[in-house]
Amino acid sequence: DGGITQSPKYLFRKEGQNVTLSCEQNLNHDAMYWYRQDPGQGLRLIYYSQIVNDFQKGDIAEGYSVSREKKESFPLTVTSAQKNPTAFYLCASRTTGQGAYGYTFGSGTRLTVV
Amino acid sequence: RKEVEQDPGPFNVPEGATVAFNCTYSNSASQSFFWYRQDCRKEPKLLMSVYSSGNEDGRFTAQLNRASQYISLLIRDSKLSDSATYLCVVTDSGTYKYIFGTGTRLKVLA
């Protein structure tokens, strides 16, 4: 079955460490997105990519980095520069083209700084 | 003013009740609208798109009012399983980036 796989489900990071969250999709979707969700807040866009080898900053890109070397994969690195990384991270994808289509989300990664 | 605003709730309703949520948006050029459902500690899932003429899917009805810049979701005959947070989503007119509201929490009580 097609879908988006995020791993790991839970991740613990020590202060000063970089960590990478994986996002893989087999839906043949062109566009992929990373969002962050904090308790009581909506989803906030970190980075997005509408095509391979191209990506744009979202609203809260500071302290994060991404790559899009393959259509299927859009990993997110949380760097030590991100001062408050504890959150629920969601990856999403959608097909592009005429009209707008709903996102498909992965099941998320919960990152905790210890 | 936030780009997308929702009443956070919670809305506590008895089983079988009808409940409605509204969501206002600030960008009059927004083109596409959706309702997502999010269960506790899970990812959001698409509930339904919202079309200009309004649309229905079983017990759920979505409406769009472009003049007043709001969308609504009506749930009839509420079930316990409808308990969740309902997220309003509006697209950015140029890039189709999705802008999420903070969600409205619904609790259906037995």
CSV table of C-alpha atoms in Angstrom, one decimal:
chain,number,residue,atom,x,y,z
A,1,ASP,CA,0.0,0.0,0.0
A,2,GLY,CA,1.2,3.5,-0.7
A,3,GLY,CA,1.9,5.9,2.1
A,4,ILE,CA,4.4,8.0,4.0
A,5,THR,CA,6.7,6.5,6.5
A,6,GLN,CA,8.4,8.5,9.2
A,7,SER,CA,11.1,7.2,11.4
A,8,PRO,CA,11.8,6.9,14.2
A,9,LYS,CA,8.5,7.3,16.1
A,10,TYR,CA,10.2,8.6,19.2
A,11,LEU,CA,13.6,10.3,19.3
A,12,PHE,CA,15.6,11.6,22.2
A,13,ARG,CA,18.3,14.2,21.7
A,14,LYS,CA,21.0,15.4,24.0
A,15,GLU,CA,21.8,19.1,24.1
A,16,GLY,CA,24.2,20.1,21.3
A,17,GLN,CA,23.5,17.1,19.1
A,18,ASN,CA,22.2,17.1,15.5
A,19,VAL,CA,19.5,14.6,14.7
A,20,THR,CA,17.9,13.5,11.4
A,21,LEU,CA,14.3,12.6,11.0
A,22,SER,CA,13.5,10.3,8.1
A,23,CYS,CA,10.5,10.7,5.7
A,24,GLU,CA,9.9,8.4,2.8
A,25,GLN,CA,6.9,8.2,0.5
A,26,ASN,CA,5.9,5.8,-2.3
A,27,LEU,CA,2.9,7.8,-3.5
A,28,ASN,CA,4.8,9.3,-6.4
A,29,HIS,CA,4.0,12.8,-5.0
A,30,ASP,CA,6.0,15.7,-6.2
A,31,ALA,CA,5.6,18.0,-3.1
A,32,MET,CA,6.8,17.2,0.4
A,33,TYR,CA,6.5,19.2,3.6
A,34,TRP,CA,7.8,19.3,7.2
A,35,TYR,CA,5.6,20.7,9.9
A,36,ARG,CA,6.1,21.1,13.6
A,37,GLN,CA,3.3,20.9,16.1
A,38,ASP,CA,3.5,22.1,19.7
A,39,PRO,CA,0.8,21.5,22.3
A,40,GLY,CA,-2.1,23.9,21.8
A,41,GLN,CA,-0.7,25.3,18.6
A,42,GLY,CA,-1.4,24.7,15.0
A,43,LEU,CA,1.0,23.1,12.6
A,44,ARG,CA,3.8,25.4,11.6
A,45,LEU,CA,5.7,24.9,8.3
A,46,ILE,CA,9.5,24.3,8.6
A,47,TYR,CA,10.5,23.5,5.0
A,48,TYR,CA,8.9,22.4,1.8
A,49,SER,CA,10.0,21.0,-1.6
A,50,GLN,CA,7.9,21.0,-4.7
A,51,ILE,CA,10.5,19.2,-6.9
A,52,VAL,CA,13.6,17.1,-6.5
A,53,ASN,CA,16.8,19.1,-5.7
A,54,ASP,CA,14.8,22.2,-4.8
A,55,PHE,CA,13.3,23.3,-1.4
A,56,GLN,CA,12.2,26.5,0.3
A,57,LYS,CA,12.1,27.7,3.8
A,58,GLY,CA,8.8,27.8,5.6
A,59,ASP,CA,7.8,30.0,8.5
A,60,ILE,CA,10.2,28.6,11.2
A,61,ALA,CA,13.2,27.2,9.3
A,62,GLU,CA,15.9,28.5,11.7
A,63,GLY,CA,17.8,25.6,13.2
A,64,TYR,CA,16.6,23.1,10.7
A,65,SER,CA,18.0,21.8,7.4
A,66,VAL,CA,16.6,19.5,4.6
A,67,SER,CA,17.6,17.8,1.4
A,68,ARG,CA,15.6,16.4,-1.5
A,69,GLU,CA,18.0,14.2,-3.5
A,70,LYS,CA,15.2,11.7,-4.4
A,71,LYS,CA,11.6,12.2,-5.1
A,72,GLU,CA,10.7,9.7,-2.4
A,73,SER,CA,12.8,11.1,0.4
A,74,PHE,CA,12.8,14.4,2.3
A,75,PRO,CA,14.9,14.1,5.5
A,76,LEU,CA,14.9,16.8,8.2
A,77,THR,CA,17.9,17.6,10.3
A,78,VAL,CA,17.3,19.3,13.6
A,79,THR,CA,20.6,21.1,14.4
A,80,SER,CA,22.0,22.2,17.7
A,81,ALA,CA,21.1,25.7,16.6
A,82,GLN,CA,17.4,24.9,17.2
A,83,LYS,CA,16.9,26.1,20.8
A,84,ASN,CA,13.6,24.5,21.5
A,85,PRO,CA,13.3,21.3,19.4
A,86,THR,CA,11.0,19.3,21.6
A,87,ALA,CA,7.9,18.9,19.5
A,88,PHE,CA,5.8,16.5,17.3
A,89,TYR,CA,7.2,16.6,13.7
A,90,LEU,CA,5.0,15.7,10.8
A,91,CYS,CA,6.0,15.0,7.2
A,92,ALA,CA,3.4,15.4,4.5
A,93,SER,CA,3.2,15.0,0.7
A,94,ARG,CA,0.8,15.8,-2.0
A,95,THR,CA,0.5,15.6,-5.7
A,96,THR,CA,0.8,18.8,-7.7
A,97,GLY,CA,-0.7,20.0,-10.9
A,98,GLN,CA,-4.0,21.7,-11.6
A,99,GLY,CA,-6.1,22.3,-8.5
A,100,ALA,CA,-5.1,21.6,-5.0
A,101,TYR,CA,-5.2,18.2,-3.3
A,102,GLY,CA,-5.2,17.3,0.4
A,103,TYR,CA,-2.0,16.3,2.1
A,104,THR,CA,-1.2,12.8,3.2
A,105,PHE,CA,0.7,12.8,6.5
A,106,GLY,CA,3.1,10.4,8.0
A,107,SER,CA,2.5,9.2,11.5
A,108,GLY,CA,5.0,11.6,13.0
A,109,THR,CA,8.1,11.7,15.1
A,110,ARG,CA,8.1,12.9,18.7
A,111,LEU,CA,11.4,14.5,19.5
A,112,THR,CA,12.4,15.2,23.1
A,113,VAL,CA,15.6,16.9,24.3
A,114,VAL,CA,17.1,15.3,27.3
B,1,ARG,CA,-5.0,38.9,12.9
B,2,LYS,CA,-4.1,35.2,12.4
B,3,GLU,CA,-4.3,33.8,8.9
B,4,VAL,CA,-6.7,31.1,10.0
B,5,GLU,CA,-8.7,31.2,13.2
B,6,GLN,CA,-10.7,28.6,15.0
B,7,ASP,CA,-12.5,28.5,18.3
B,8,PRO,CA,-10.3,26.0,20.3
B,9,GLY,CA,-13.3,24.6,22.3
B,10,PRO,CA,-13.7,22.1,23.7
B,11,PHE,CA,-17.2,21.5,22.5
B,12,ASN,CA,-18.9,19.0,24.8
B,13,VAL,CA,-22.0,17.5,23.1
B,14,PRO,CA,-24.2,14.5,23.9
B,15,GLU,CA,-24.3,11.5,21.5
B,16,GLY,CA,-26.8,12.2,18.7
B,17,ALA,CA,-26.4,16.0,18.8
B,18,THR,CA,-25.7,18.2,15.9
B,19,VAL,CA,-22.6,20.4,16.2
B,20,ALA,CA,-21.1,23.1,14.0
B,21,PHE,CA,-17.7,24.6,13.8
B,22,ASN,CA,-16.6,27.8,12.0
B,23,CYS,CA,-13.2,28.8,10.8
B,24,THR,CA,-12.3,32.3,9.5
B,25,TYR,CA,-9.5,33.1,7.1
B,26,SER,CA,-7.8,36.4,6.3
B,27,ASN,CA,-6.5,36.0,2.8
B,28,SER,CA,-9.4,36.7,0.3
B,29,ALA,CA,-7.3,35.1,-2.5
B,30,SER,CA,-7.2,31.7,-0.8
B,31,GLN,CA,-8.4,29.1,-3.3
B,32,SER,CA,-8.7,25.7,-1.6
B,33,PHE,CA,-10.1,24.7,1.8
B,34,PHE,CA,-10.1,21.5,3.8
B,35,TRP,CA,-11.2,20.0,7.1
B,36,TYR,CA,-8.8,17.6,8.8
B,37,ARG,CA,-9.4,15.4,11.8
B,38,GLN,CA,-6.6,14.8,14.4
B,39,ASP,CA,-6.9,12.2,17.1
B,40,CYS,CA,-4.8,12.6,20.3
B,41,ARG,CA,-1.1,12.2,19.6
B,42,LYS,CA,-1.8,11.1,16.0
B,43,GLU,CA,-1.3,12.6,12.6
B,44,PRO,CA,-4.0,14.7,11.0
B,45,LYS,CA,-6.2,12.9,8.4
B,46,LEU,CA,-8.2,14.5,5.6
B,47,LEU,CA,-11.9,14.6,6.5
B,48,MET,CA,-13.2,16.4,3.5
B,49,SER,CA,-12.5,19.2,1.0
B,50,VAL,CA,-14.7,22.2,1.0
B,51,TYR,CA,-16.3,23.2,-2.3
B,52,SER,CA,-17.8,26.6,-3.2
B,53,SER,CA,-21.3,25.1,-3.5
B,54,GLY,CA,-21.0,23.2,-0.2
B,55,ASN,CA,-20.7,19.5,0.0
B,56,GLU,CA,-21.8,16.6,2.1
B,57,ASP,CA,-20.3,13.3,3.1
B,58,GLY,CA,-22.6,11.2,5.2
B,59,ARG,CA,-23.1,13.0,8.5
B,60,PHE,CA,-20.7,15.7,7.6
B,61,THR,CA,-21.5,18.9,5.7
B,62,ALA,CA,-19.0,21.6,4.8
B,63,GLN,CA,-19.8,25.1,3.6
B,64,LEU,CA,-17.7,27.9,2.2
B,65,ASN,CA,-18.7,31.6,2.5
B,66,ARG,CA,-16.3,33.6,0.4
B,67,ALA,CA,-17.9,36.9,1.1
B,68,SER,CA,-17.5,36.6,4.8
B,69,GLN,CA,-14.3,34.5,4.5
B,70,TYR,CA,-15.2,31.6,6.6
B,71,ILE,CA,-15.8,27.8,6.2
B,72,SER,CA,-17.9,25.7,8.4
B,73,LEU,CA,-18.3,22.0,9.3
B,74,LEU,CA,-21.6,20.5,10.5
B,75,ILE,CA,-21.7,17.1,12.1
B,76,ARG,CA,-25.1,15.5,12.5
B,77,ASP,CA,-26.0,12.6,14.8
B,78,SER,CA,-22.7,12.8,16.7
B,79,LYS,CA,-21.0,9.5,17.6
B,80,LEU,CA,-18.5,8.9,20.4
B,81,SER,CA,-15.9,8.1,17.7
B,82,ASP,CA,-16.3,11.7,16.4
B,83,SER,CA,-14.3,12.9,19.5
B,84,ALA,CA,-11.2,14.5,18.1
B,85,THR,CA,-9.7,17.9,17.1
B,86,TYR,CA,-10.9,19.3,13.8
B,87,LEU,CA,-8.4,21.4,11.9
B,88,CYS,CA,-9.3,24.0,9.3
B,89,VAL,CA,-6.9,24.3,6.4
B,90,VAL,CA,-6.6,27.1,3.9
B,91,THR,CA,-4.2,27.1,0.9
B,92,ASP,CA,-1.8,29.9,0.1
B,93,SER,CA,-3.0,31.3,-3.2
B,94,GLY,CA,0.4,31.2,-4.9
B,95,THR,CA,2.3,28.2,-3.7
B,96,TYR,CA,-0.5,26.0,-2.4
B,97,LYS,CA,1.2,25.8,0.9
B,98,TYR,CA,-1.3,24.8,3.5
B,99,ILE,CA,-2.1,27.0,6.5
B,100,PHE,CA,-3.6,25.3,9.4
B,101,GLY,CA,-5.8,26.6,12.1
B,102,THR,CA,-5.1,25.6,15.7
B,103,GLY,CA,-8.0,23.2,15.8
B,104,THR,CA,-11.4,22.9,17.5
B,105,ARG,CA,-11.6,20.1,20.1
B,106,LEU,CA,-14.8,18.1,20.1
B,107,LYS,CA,-15.9,15.7,22.9
B,108,VAL,CA,-19.0,13.6,22.3
B,109,LEU,CA,-20.4,12.3,25.6
B,110,ALA,CA,-22.3,9.1,26.2
